[in-house]
GROMACS .gro file of N, CA and C in nm:
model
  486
    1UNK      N    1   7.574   5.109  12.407
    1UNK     CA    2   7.449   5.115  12.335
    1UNK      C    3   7.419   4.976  12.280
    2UNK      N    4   7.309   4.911  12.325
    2UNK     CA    5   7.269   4.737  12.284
    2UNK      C    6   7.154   4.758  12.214
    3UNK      N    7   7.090   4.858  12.286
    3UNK     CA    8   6.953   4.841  12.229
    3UNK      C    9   6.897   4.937  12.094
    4UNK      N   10   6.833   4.892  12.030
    4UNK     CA   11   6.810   4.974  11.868
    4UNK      C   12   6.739   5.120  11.925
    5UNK      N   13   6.767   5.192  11.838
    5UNK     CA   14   6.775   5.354  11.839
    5UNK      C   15   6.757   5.426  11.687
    6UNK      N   16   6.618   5.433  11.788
    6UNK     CA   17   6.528   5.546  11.601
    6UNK      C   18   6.606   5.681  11.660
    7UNK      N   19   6.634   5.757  11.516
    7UNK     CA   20   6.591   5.902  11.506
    7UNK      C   21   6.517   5.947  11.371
    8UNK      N   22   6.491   6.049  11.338
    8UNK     CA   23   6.423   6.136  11.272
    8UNK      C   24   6.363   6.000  11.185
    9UNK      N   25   6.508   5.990  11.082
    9UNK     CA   26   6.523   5.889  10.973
    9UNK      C   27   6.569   5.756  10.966
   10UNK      N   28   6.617   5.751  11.071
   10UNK     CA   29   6.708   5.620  11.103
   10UNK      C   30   6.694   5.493  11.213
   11UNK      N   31   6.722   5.412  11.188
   11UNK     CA   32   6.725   5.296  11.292
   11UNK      C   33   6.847   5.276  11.316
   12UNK      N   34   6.891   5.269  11.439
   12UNK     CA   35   7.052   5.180  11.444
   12UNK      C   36   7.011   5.054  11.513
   13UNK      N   37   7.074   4.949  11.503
   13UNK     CA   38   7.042   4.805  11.554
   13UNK      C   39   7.134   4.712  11.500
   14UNK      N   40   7.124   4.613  11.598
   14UNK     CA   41   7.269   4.526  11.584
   14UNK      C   42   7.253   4.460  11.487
   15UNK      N   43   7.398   4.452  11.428
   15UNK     CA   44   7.409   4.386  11.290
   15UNK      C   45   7.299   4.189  11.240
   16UNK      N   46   7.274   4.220  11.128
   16UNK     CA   47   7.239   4.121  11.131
   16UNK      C   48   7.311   4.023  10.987
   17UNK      N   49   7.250   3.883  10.990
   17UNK     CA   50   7.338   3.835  10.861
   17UNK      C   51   7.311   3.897  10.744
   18UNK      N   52   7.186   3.926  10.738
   18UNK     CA   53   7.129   3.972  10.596
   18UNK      C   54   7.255   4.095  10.533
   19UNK      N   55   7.309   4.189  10.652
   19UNK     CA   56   7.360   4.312  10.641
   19UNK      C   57   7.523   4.246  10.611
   20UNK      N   58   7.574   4.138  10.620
   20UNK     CA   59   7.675   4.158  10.569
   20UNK      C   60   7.756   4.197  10.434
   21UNK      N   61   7.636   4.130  10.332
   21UNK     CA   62   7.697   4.242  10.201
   21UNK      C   63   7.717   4.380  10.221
   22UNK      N   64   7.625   4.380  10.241
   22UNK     CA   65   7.699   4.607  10.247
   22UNK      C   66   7.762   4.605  10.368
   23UNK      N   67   7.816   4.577  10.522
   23UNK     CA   68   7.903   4.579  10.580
   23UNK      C   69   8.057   4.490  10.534
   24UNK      N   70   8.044   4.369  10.452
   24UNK     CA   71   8.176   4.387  10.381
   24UNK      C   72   8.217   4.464  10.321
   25UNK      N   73   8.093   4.544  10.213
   25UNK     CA   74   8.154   4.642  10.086
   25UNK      C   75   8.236   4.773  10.191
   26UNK      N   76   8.173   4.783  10.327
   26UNK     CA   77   8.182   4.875  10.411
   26UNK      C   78   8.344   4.854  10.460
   27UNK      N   79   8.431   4.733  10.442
   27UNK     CA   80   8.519   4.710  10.501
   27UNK      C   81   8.587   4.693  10.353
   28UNK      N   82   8.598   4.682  10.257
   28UNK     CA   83   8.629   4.686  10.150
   28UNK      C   84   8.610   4.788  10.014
   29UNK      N   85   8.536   4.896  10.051
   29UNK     CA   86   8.581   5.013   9.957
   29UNK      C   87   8.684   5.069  10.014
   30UNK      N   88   8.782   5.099   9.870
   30UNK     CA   89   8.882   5.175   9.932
   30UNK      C   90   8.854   5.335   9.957
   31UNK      N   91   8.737   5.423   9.920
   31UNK     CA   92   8.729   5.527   9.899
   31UNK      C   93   8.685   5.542  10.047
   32UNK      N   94   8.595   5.418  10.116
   32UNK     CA   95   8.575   5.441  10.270
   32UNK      C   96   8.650   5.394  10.330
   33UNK      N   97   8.765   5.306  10.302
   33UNK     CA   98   8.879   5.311  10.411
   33UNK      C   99   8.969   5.398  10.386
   34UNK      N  100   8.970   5.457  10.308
   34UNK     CA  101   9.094   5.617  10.285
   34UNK      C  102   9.129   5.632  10.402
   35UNK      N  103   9.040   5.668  10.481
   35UNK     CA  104   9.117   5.687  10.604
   35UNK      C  105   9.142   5.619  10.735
   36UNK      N  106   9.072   5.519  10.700
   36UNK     CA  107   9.125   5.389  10.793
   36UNK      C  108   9.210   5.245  10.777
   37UNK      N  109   9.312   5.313  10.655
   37UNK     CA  110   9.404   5.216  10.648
   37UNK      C  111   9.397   5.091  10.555
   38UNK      N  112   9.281   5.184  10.454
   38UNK     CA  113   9.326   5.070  10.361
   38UNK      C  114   9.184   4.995  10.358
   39UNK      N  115   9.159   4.924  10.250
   39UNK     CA  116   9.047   4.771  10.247
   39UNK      C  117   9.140   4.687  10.351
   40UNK      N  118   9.034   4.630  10.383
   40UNK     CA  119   9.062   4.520  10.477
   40UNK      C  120   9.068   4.352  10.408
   41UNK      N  121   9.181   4.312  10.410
   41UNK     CA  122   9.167   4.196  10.319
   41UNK      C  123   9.120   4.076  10.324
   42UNK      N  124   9.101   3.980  10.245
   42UNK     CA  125   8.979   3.869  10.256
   42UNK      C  126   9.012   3.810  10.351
   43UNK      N  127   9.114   3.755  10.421
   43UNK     CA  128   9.084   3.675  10.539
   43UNK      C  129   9.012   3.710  10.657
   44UNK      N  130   9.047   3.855  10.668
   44UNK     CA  131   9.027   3.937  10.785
   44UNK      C  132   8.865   3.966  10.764
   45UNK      N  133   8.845   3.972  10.657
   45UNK     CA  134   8.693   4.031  10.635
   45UNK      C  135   8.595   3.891  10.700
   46UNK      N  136   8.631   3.770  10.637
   46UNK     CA  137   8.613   3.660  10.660
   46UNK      C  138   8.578   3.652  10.829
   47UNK      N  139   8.710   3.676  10.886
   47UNK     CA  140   8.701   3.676  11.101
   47UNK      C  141   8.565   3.755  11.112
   48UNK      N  142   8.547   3.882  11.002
   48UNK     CA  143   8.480   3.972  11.065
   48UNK      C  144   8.351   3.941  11.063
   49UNK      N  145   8.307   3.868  10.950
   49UNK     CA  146   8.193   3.857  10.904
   49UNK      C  147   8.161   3.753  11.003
   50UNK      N  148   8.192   3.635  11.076
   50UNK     CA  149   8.172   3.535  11.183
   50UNK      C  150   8.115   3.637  11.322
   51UNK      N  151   8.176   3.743  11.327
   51UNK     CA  152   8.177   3.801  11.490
   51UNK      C  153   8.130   3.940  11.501
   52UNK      N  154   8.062   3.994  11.353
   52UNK     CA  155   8.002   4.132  11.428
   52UNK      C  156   7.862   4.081  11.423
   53UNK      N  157   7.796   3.953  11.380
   53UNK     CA  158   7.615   3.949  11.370
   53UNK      C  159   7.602   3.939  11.508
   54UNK      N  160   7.539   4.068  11.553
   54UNK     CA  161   7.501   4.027  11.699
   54UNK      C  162   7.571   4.078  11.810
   55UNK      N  163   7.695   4.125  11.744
   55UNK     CA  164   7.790   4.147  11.852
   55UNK      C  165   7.743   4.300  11.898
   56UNK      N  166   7.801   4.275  12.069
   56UNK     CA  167   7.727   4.426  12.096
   56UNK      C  168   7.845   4.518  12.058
   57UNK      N  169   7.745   4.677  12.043
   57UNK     CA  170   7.856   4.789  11.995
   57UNK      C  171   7.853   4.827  11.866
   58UNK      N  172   7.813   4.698  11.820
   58UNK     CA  173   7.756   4.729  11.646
   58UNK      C  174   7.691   4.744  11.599
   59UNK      N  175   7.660   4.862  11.522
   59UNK     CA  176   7.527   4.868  11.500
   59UNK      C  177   7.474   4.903  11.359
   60UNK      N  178   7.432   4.853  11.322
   60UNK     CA  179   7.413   4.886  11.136
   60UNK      C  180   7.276   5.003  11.142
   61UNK      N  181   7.322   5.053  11.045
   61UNK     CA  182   7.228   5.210  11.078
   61UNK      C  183   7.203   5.191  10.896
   62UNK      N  184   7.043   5.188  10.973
   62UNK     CA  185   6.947   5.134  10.814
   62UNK      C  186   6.860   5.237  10.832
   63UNK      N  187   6.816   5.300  10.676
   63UNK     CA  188   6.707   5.410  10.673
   63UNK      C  189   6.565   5.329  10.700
   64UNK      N  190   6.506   5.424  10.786
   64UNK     CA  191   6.381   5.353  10.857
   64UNK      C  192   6.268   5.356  10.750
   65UNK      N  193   6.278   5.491  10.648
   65UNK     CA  194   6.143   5.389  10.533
   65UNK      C  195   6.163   5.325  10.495
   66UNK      N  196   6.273   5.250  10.446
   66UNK     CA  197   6.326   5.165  10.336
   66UNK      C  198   6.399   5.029  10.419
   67UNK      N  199   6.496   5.042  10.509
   67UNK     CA  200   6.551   4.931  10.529
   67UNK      C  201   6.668   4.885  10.465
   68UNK      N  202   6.697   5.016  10.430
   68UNK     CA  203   6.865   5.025  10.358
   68UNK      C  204   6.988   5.045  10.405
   69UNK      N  205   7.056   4.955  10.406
   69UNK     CA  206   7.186   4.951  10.483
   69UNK      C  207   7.271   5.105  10.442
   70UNK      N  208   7.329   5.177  10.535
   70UNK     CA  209   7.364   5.298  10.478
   70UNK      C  210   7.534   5.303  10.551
   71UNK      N  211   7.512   5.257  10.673
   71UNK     CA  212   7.670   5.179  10.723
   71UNK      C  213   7.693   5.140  10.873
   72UNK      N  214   7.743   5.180  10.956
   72UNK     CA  215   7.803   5.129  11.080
   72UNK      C  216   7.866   5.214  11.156
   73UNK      N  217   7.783   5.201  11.307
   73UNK     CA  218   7.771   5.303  11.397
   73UNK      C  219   7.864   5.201  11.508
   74UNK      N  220   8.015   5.199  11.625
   74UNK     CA  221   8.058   5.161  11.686
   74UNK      C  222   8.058   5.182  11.769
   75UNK      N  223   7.971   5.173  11.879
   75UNK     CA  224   7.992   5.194  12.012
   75UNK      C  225   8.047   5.106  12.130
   76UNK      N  226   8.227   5.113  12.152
   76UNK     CA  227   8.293   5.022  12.274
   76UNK      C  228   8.377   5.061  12.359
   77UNK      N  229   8.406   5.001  12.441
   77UNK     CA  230   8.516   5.072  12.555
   77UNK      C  231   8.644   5.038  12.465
   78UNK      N  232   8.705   5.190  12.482
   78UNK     CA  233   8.859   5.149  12.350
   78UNK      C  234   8.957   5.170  12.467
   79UNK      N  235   9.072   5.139  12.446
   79UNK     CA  236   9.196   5.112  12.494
   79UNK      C  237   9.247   5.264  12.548
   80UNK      N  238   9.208   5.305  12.505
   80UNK     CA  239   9.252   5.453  12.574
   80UNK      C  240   9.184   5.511  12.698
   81UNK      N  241   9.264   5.410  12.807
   81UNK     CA  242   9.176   5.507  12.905
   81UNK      C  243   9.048   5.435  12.973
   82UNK      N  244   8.998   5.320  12.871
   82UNK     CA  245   8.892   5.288  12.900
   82UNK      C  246   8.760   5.382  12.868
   83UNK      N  247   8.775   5.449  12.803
   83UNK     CA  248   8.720   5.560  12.809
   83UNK      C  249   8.571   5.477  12.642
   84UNK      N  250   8.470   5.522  12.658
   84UNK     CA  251   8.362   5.491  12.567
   84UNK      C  252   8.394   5.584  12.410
   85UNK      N  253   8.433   5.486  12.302
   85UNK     CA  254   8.506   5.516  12.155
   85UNK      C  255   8.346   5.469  12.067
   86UNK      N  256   8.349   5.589  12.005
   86UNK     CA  257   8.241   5.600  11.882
   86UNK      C  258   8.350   5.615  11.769
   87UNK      N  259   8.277   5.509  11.646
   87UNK     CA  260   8.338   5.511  11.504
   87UNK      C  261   8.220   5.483  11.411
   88UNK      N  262   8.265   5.507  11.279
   88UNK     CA  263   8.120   5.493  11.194
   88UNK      C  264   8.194   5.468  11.072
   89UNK      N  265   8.144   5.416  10.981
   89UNK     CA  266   8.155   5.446  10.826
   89UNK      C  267   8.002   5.417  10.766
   90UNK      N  268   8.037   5.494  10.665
   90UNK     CA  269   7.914   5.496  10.584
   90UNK      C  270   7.962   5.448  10.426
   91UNK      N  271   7.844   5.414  10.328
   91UNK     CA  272   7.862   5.386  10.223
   91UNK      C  273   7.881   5.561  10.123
   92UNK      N  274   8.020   5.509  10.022
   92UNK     CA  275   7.959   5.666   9.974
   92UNK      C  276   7.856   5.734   9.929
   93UNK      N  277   7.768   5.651   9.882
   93UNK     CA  278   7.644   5.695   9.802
   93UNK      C  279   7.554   5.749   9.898
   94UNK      N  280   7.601   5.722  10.000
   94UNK     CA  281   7.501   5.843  10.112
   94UNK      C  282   7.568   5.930  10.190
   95UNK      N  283   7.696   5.938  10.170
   95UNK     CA  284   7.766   6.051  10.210
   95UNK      C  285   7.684   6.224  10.187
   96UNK      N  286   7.705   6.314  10.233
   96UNK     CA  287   7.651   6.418  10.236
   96UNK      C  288   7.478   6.438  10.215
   97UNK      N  289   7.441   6.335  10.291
   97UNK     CA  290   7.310   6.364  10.312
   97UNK      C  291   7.240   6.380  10.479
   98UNK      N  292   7.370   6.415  10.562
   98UNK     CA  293   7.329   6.390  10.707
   98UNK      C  294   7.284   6.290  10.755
   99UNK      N  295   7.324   6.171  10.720
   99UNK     CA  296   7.282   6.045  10.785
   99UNK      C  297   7.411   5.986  10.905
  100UNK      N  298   7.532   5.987  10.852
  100UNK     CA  299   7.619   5.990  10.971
  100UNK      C  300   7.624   6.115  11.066
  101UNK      N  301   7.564   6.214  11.022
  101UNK     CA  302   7.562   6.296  11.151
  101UNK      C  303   7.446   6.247  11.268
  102UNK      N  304   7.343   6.243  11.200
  102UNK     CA  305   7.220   6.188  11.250
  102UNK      C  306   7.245   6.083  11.365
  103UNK      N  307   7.312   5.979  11.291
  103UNK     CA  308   7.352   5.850  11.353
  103UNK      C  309   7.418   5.883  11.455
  104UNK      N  310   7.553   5.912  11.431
  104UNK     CA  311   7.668   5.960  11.560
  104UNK      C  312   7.612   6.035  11.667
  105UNK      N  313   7.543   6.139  11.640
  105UNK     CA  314   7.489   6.256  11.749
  105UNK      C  315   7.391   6.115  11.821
  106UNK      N  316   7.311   6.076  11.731
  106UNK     CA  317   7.204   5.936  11.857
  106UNK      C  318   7.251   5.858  11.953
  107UNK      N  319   7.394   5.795  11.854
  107UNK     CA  320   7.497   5.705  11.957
  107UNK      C  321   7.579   5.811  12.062
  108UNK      N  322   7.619   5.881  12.026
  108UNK     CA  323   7.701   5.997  12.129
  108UNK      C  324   7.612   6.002  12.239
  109UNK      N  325   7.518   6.030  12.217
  109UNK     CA  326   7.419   6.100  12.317
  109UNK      C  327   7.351   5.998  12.432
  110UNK      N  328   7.341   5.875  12.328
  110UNK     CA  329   7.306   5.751  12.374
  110UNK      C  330   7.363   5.727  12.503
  111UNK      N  331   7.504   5.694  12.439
  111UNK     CA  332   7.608   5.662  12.492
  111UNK      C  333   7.639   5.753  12.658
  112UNK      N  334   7.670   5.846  12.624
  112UNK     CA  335   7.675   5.987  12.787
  112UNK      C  336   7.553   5.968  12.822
  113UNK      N  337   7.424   5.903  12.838
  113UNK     CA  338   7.360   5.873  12.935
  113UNK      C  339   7.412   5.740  13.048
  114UNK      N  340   7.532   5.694  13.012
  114UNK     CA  341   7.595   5.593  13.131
  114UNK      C  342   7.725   5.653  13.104
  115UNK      N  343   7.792   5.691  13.035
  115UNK     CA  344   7.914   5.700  13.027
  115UNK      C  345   7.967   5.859  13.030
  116UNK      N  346   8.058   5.853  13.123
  116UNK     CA  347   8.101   5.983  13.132
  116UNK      C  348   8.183   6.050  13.040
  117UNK      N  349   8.203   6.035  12.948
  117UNK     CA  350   8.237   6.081  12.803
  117UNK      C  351   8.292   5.964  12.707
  118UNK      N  352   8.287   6.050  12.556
  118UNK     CA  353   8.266   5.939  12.441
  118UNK      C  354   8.392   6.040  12.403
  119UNK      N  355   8.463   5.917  12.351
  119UNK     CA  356   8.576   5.996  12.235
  119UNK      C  357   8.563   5.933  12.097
  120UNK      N  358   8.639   6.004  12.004
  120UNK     CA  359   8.640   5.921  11.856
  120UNK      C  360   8.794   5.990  11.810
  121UNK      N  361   8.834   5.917  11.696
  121UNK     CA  362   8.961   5.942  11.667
  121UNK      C  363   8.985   5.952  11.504
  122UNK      N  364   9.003   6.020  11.441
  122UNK     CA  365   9.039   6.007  11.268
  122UNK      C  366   9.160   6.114  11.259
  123UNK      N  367   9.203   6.095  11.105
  123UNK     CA  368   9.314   6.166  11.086
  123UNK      C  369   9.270   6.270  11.052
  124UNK      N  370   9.377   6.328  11.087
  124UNK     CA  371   9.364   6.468  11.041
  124UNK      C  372   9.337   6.528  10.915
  125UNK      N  373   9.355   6.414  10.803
  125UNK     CA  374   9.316   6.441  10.658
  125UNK      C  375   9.185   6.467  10.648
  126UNK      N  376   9.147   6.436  10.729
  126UNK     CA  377   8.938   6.371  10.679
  126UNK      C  378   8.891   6.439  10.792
  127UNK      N  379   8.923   6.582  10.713
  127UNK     CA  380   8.825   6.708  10.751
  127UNK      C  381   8.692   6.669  10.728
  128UNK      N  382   8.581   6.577  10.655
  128UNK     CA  383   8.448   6.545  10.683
  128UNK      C  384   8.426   6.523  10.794
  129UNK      N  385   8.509   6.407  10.863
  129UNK     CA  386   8.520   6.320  11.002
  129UNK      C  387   8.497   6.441  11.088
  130UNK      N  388   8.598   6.534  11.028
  130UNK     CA  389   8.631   6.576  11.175
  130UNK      C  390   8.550   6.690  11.181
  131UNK      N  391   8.444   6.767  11.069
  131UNK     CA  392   8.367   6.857  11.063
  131UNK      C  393   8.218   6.780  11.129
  132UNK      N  394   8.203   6.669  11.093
  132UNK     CA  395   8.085   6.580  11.173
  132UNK      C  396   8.119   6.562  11.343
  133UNK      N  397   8.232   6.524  11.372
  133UNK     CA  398   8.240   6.552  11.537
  133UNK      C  399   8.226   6.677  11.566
  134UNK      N  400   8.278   6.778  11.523
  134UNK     CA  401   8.217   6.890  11.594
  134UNK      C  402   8.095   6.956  11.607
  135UNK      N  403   8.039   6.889  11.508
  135UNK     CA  404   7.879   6.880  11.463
  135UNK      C  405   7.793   6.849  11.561
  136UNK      N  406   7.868   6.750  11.609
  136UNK     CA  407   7.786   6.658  11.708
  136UNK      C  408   7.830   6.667  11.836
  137UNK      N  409   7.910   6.794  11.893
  137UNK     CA  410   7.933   6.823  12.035
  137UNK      C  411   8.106   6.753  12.078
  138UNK      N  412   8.162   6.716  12.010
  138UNK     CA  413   8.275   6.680  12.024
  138UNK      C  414   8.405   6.740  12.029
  139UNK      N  415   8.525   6.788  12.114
  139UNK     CA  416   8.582   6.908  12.080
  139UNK      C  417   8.741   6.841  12.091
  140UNK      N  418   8.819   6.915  12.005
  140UNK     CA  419   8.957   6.866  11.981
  140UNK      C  420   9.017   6.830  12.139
  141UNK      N  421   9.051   6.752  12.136
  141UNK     CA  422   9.133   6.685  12.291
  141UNK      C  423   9.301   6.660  12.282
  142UNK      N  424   9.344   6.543  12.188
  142UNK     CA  425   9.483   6.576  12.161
  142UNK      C  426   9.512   6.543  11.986
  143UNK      N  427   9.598   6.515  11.962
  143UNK     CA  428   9.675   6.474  11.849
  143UNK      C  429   9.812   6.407  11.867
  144UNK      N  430   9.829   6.316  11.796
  144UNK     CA  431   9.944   6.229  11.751
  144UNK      C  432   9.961   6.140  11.638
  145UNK      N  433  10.105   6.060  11.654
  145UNK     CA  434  10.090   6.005  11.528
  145UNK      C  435  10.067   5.835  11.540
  146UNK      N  436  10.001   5.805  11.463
  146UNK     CA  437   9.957   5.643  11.457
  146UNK      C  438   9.934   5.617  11.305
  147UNK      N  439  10.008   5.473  11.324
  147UNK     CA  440   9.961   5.398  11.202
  147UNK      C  441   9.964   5.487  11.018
  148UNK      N  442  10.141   5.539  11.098
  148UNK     CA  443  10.179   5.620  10.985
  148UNK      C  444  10.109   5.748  10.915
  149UNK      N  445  10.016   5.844  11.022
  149UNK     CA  446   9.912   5.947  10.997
  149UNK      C  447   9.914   5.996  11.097
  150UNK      N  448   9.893   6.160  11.116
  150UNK     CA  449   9.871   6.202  11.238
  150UNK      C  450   9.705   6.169  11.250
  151UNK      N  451   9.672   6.167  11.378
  151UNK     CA  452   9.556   6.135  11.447
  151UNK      C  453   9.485   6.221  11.507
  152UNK      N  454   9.353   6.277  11.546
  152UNK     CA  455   9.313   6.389  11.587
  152UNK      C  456   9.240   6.310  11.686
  153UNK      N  457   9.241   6.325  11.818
  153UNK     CA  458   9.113   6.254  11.927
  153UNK      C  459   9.009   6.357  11.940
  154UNK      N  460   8.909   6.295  11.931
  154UNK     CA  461   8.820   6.425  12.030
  154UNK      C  462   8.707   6.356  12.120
  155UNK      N  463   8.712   6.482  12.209
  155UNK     CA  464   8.626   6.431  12.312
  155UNK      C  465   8.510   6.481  12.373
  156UNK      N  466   8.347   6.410  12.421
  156UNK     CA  467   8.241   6.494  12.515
  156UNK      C  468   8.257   6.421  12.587
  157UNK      N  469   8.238   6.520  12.693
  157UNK     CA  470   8.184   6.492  12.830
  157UNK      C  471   8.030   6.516  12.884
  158UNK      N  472   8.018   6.381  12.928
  158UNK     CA  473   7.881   6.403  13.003
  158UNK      C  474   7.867   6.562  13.075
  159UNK      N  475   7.733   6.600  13.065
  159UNK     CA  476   7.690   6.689  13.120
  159UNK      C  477   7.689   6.664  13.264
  160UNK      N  478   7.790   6.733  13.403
  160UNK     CA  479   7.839   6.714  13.511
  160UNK      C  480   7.958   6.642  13.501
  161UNK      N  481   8.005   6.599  13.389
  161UNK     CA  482   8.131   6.495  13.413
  161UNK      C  483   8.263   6.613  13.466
  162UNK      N  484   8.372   6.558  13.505
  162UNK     CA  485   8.455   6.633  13.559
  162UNK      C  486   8.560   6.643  13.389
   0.00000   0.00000   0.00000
């Protein structure tokens, strides 16, 4: 997914500089990395902030009346398989208002128009995560353990995919 993508409420589109304050805070609350291991610390935030403006796959998902950064939609080929990996975080203050569902289901969907299925991966703690993939057509595939947590994958398949 490169190219920007309205739905209802939302724009997704590639990061820009303006968006790095709220995509650092995005890599640095700990309440939104709970389940990804933590804030990410200043050097690293630093690499990050040089290489996501622009970069494809990233996509900052801003409310379309306003123009408010709300968080980050990932769409790339991940290591597993090669297979097309969706990830997101959002800021909490817009948690439970259907905006990462919104988002994910656009990129998912996006996405299985070239790709023969999308997976995503969270722990098994973060029943939100994993109540939003199924939300959005995604169905338990395997489990294991990583990075000291068990891991839940799940996966769609394109409509005809094998």
């Amino acid at each position: 997914m490169t190219a920007a993508l309205r739905t209802g409420r939302l724009l997704l589109r590639p990061v820009r500089s303006a968006d790095l304050p709220a995509v650092t805070r995005l890599w640095t609350d700990p309440e939104v990395r709970r389940h990804l291991g933590g804030p990410v610390i200043d050097s690293v935030v630093r690499i990050r902030q040089r290489r996501i403006v622009g970069a494809p796959g990233f996509h900052a998902v801003v409310r379309a009346a306003d123009g408010v950064l709300l968080g980050l939609v990932t769409v790339e080929t991940a290591g597993r398989g090669g297979e097309t990996e969706v990830s997101y975080q959002f800021l909490p203050e817009h948690w439970g208002s259907g905006y990462a569902r919104e988002a994910v289901a656009a990129a998912v969907a996006r996405a299985l128009e070239t790709a023969p299925s999308v997976v995503a991966v969270t722990q098994e703690a973060n029943t939100r995560s994993r109540r939003l993939l199924e939300a959005v057509g995604l169905t338990h595939a395997d489990s294991f353990e990583e990075w000291d947590a068990r891991q839940v994958l799940y996966r769609r398949r394109a409509p005809g995919a094998l």
